[in-house]
XYZ file of C-alpha atoms in Angstrom:
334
model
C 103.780 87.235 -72.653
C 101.842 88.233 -69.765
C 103.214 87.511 -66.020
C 101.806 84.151 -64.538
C 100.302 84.497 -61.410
C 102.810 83.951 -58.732
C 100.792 80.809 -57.230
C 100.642 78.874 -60.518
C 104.503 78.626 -61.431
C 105.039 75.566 -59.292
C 101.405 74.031 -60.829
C 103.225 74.835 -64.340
C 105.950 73.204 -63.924
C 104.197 70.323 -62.391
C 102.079 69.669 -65.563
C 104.384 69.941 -67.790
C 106.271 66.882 -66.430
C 103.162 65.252 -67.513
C 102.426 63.122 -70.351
C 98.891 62.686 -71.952
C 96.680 64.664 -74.449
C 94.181 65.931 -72.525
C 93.547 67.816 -69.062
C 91.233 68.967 -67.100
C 92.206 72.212 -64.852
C 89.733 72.657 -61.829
C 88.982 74.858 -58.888
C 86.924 78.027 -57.484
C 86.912 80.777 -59.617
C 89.253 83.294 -59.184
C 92.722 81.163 -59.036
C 93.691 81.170 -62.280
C 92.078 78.316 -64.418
C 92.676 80.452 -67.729
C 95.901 81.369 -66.971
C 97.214 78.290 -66.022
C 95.472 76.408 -68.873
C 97.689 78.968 -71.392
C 100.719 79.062 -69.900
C 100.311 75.226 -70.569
C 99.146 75.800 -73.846
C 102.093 78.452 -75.147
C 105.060 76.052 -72.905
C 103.942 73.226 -75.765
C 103.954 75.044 -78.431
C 107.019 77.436 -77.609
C 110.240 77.133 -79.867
C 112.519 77.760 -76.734
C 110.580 76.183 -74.374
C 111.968 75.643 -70.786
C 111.051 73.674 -67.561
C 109.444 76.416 -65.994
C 107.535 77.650 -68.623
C 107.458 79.548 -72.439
C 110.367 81.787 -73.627
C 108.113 84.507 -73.950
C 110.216 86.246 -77.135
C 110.088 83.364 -79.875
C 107.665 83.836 -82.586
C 104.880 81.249 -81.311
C 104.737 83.176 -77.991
C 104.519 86.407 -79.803
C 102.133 84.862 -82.222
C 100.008 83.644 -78.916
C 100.450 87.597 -77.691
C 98.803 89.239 -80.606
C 96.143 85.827 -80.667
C 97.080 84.810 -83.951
C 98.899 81.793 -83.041
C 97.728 79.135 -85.967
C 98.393 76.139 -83.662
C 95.729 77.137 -81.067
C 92.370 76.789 -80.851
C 90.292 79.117 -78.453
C 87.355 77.399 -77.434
C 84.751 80.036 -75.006
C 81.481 81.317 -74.879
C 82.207 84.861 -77.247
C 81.505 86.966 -74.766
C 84.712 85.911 -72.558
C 86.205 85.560 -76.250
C 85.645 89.648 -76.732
C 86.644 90.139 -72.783
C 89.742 88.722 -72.905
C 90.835 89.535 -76.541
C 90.561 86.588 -78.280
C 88.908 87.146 -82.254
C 85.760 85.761 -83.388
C 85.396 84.275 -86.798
C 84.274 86.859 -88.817
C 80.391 85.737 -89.621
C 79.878 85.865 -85.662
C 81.355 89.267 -85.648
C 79.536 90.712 -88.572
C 76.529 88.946 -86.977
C 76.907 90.833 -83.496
C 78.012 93.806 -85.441
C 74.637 94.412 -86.971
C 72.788 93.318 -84.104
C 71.421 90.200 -85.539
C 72.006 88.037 -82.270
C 73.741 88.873 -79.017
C 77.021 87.132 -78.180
C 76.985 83.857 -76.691
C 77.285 83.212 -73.187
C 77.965 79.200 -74.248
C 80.716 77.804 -76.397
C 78.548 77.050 -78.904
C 78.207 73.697 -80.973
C 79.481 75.288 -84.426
C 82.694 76.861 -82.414
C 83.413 72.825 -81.327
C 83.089 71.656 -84.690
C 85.383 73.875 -85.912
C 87.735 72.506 -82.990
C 87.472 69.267 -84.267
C 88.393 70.046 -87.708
C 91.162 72.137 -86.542
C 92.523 69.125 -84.411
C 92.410 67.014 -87.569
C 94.774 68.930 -89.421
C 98.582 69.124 -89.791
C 100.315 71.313 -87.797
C 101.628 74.478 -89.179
C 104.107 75.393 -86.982
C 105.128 71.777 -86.423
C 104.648 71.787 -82.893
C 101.823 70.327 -82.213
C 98.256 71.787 -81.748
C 96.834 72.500 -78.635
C 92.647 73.128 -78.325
C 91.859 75.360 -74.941
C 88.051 75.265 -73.754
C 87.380 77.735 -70.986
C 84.937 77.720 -69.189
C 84.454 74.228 -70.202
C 81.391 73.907 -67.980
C 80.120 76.459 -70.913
C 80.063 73.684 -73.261
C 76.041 72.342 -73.425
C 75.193 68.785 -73.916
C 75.484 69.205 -77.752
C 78.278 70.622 -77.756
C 80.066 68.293 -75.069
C 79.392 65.472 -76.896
C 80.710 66.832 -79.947
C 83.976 67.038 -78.486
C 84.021 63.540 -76.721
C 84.501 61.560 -79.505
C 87.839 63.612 -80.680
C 88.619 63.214 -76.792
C 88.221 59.874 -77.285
C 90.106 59.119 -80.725
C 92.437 61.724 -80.855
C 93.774 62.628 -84.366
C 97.566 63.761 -84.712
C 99.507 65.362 -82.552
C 96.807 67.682 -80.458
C 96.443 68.074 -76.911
C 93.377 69.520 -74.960
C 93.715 71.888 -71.790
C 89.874 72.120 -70.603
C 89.540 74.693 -68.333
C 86.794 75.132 -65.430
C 85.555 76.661 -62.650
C 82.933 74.258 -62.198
C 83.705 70.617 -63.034
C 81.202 68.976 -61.622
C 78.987 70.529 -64.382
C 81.018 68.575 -67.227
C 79.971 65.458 -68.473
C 81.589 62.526 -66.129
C 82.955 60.769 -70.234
C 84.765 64.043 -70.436
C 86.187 64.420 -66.864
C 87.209 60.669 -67.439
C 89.403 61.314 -70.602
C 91.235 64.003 -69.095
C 93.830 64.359 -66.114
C 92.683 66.052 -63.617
C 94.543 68.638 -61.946
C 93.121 70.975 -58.866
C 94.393 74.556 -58.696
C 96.283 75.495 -55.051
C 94.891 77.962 -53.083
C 97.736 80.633 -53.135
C 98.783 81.449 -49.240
C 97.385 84.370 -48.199
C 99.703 87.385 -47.884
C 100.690 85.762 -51.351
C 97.723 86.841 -52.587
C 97.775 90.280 -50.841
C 100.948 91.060 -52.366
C 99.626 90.214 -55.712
C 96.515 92.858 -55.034
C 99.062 95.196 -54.098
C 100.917 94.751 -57.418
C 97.914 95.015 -59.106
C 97.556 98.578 -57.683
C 95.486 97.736 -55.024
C 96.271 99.735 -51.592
C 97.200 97.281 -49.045
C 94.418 98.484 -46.462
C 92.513 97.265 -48.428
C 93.905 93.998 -50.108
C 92.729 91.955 -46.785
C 89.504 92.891 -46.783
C 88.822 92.522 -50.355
C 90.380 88.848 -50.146
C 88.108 88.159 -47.498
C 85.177 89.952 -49.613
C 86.009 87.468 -52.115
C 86.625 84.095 -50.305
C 90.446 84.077 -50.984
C 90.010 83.912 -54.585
C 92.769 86.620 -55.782
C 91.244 87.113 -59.240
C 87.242 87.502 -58.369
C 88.691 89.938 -55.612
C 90.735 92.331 -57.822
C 87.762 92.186 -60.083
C 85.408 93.237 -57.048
C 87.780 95.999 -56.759
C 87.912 97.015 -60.353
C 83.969 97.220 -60.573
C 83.528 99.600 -57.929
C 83.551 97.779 -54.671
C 85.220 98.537 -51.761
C 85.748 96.903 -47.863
C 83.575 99.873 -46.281
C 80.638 99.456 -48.587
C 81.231 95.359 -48.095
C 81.502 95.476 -44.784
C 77.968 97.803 -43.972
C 75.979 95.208 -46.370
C 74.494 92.995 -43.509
C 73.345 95.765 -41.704
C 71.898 97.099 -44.321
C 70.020 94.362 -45.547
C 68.454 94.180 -41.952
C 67.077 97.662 -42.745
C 65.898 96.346 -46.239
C 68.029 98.913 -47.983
C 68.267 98.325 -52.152
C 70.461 101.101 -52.329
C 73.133 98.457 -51.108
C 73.057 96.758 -53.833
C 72.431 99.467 -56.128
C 74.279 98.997 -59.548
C 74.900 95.435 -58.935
C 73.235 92.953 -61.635
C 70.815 89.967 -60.269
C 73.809 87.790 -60.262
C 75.860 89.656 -58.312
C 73.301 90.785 -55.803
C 72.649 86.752 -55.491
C 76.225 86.272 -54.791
C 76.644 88.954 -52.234
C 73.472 87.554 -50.284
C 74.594 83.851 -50.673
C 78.069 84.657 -48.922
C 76.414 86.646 -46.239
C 73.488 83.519 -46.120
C 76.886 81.023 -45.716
C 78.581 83.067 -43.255
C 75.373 82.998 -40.702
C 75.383 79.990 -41.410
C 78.547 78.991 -39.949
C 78.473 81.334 -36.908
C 74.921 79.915 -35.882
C 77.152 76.493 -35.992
C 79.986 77.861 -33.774
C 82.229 78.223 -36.766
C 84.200 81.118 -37.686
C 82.978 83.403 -40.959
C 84.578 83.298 -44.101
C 83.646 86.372 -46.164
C 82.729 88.941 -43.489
C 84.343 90.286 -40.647
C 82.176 88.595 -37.503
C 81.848 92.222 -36.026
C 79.517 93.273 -38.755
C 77.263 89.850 -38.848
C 73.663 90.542 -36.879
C 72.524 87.442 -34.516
C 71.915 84.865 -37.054
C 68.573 83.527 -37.944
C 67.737 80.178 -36.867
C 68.744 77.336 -38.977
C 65.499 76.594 -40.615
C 65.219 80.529 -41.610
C 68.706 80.212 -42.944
C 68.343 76.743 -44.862
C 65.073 78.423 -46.398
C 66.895 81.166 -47.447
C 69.696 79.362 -48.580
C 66.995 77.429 -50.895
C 65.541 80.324 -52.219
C 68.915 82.316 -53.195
C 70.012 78.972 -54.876
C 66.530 79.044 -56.872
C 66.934 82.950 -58.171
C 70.266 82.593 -58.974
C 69.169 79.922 -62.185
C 67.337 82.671 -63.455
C 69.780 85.843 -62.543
C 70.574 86.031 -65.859
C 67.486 86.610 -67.384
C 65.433 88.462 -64.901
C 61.954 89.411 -65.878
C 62.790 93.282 -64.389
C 65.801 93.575 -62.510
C 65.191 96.225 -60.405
C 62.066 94.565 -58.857
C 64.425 91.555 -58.220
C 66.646 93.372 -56.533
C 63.686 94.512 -54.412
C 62.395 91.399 -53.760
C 65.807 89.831 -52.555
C 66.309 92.672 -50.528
C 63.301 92.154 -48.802
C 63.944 88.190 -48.269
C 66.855 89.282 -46.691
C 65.172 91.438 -43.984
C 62.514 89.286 -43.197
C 64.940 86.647 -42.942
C 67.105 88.623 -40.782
C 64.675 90.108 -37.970
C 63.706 86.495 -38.027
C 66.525 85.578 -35.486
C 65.806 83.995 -32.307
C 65.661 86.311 -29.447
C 68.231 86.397 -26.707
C 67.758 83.855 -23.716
């Protein structure tokens, strides 16, 4: 079994003096939601199961290692399915295979019905069932309410670990049937000594933390894709000079992201308060508040269409150049 992040073994052993059938595991991305939800999920269904967690050497956690387990139900959109390893049933393979559809960026409404099925049979292990939706905030409205009712009259012995990174986005009938649970922040040089593990040289573990607003996960990611604290830290200075090559190789989404932060940390200097994702020595004068809160607006507006961007490259350009005007926009020293 892989090793649980060192912030979530207390959480673990917390839920699992719980009783119920269904949770609901929430937070920022980037601390763990997935992880968390199946540790959970392998702890229940473990032969040797212990307070702190699964065995890790029976044959259910083996079974859950090689994602064959036939006890647990996957529920994502099947692109994180394919990212993380999980199998897709094999007409959505052969589908994306030959090209006939792209995969899914939702968990889509046939995946849940299949969930409720599964849920509805015996168990074949005989401990249990356990259905994990992550993202749930992935689940549409069809799809949601397809799994409400089984939320609602749940068959046999199953138990639901949703999963999200957004929970205000779920349906307020699902958040109700579920215990809630909100992920810690881990401390910080906890989290720096994770990156390190990771492989991450410690110069740089700080600044990538920062980079990423604390969030461990989104930061090693950052660092896996290419990014780095020197490139990070020259970005508002180089969207003063309306330079796309900043943001070169960065998709819509991305680009969004790295302009809201800077947006949010303006923000909070022009209010007296400290930044939280850049160093304050590399932040221009900030804007005036209207500039900002118009820009804030605007970013907020492209980033519900950064996934389907009519040309990307003239996106980039145009955010680029919202940022500059935006920027030489600040009020002028007294």
């Amino acid at each position: 079994m892989s090793t649980l992040l060192p912030w979530l073994h207390a959480p673990l052993a917390e839920l699992l003096r719980q009783r119920g059938h269904a949770w609901l595991l929430q937070g920022p991305s980037g601390l763990g939601q997935y992880e968390l939800g199946l540790a959970l999920a392998s702890t229940w269904l473990c032969e040797e199961p212990s307070a702190q967690g699964a065995c890790g050497h029976c044959g259910s956690c083996h079974a859950i290692e090689v994602r064959t387990h036939a006890d647990l139900c996957v529920l994502m959109p099947e692109v994180a399915m394919m990212e993380l390893g999980w199998p897709l049933d094999e007409k959505s393979q052969a589908d994306i295979d030959d090209k006939k559809r792209k995969p899914s960026k939702e968990i889509r409404v046939e995946a849940m019905r299949d969930a409720v099925g599964f849920a509805q049979r015996t168990s074949a292990r005989g401990r249990g069932k356990v259905v994990l939706v992550y993202p749930a905030e992935r689940m549409n409205a069809i799809t949601a309410n397809a799994l409400l009712k089984t939320l609602e009259e749940p068959v046999g012995d199953v138990r639901f670990v949703l999963a999200s990174e957004a929970a205000w986005q779920l349906l307020p009938t699902i958040r109700s049937r579920c215990i809630g649970y909100t992920l810690p922040w881990p401390a910080s040089g906890q989290a720096q000594d994770w990156l390190v593990a990771q492989g991450i040289p410690a110069i740089d573990a700080e600044a990538l933390l920062r980079a990423a607003g604390g969030r461990p996960s989104d930061a090693l990611r950052q660092a896996r894709n290419g990014g780095s604290p020197k490139a990070w830290s020259l970005l508002p200075k180089a969207m003063a000079k309306g330079d796309v090559a900043a943001l070169s190789g960065q998709a819509p989404s991305q680009a969004i992201d790295a302009l809201q932060k800077l947006c949010h940390d303006l923000m909070a200097v022009g209010q007296g308060a400290a930044p939280r994702f850049f160093d304050p020595a590399d932040l221009p004068k900030p804007p005036s508040s209207r500039a900002l809160a118009r820009w804030s607006k605007s970013l907020a507006a492209a980033a519900r269409t950064a996934e389907h961007p009519f040309n990307a490259g003239l996106m980039l350009e145009a955010l680029v150049s919202e940022a500059r005007s935006t920027l030489h926009s600040a009020l002028p020293r007294p």
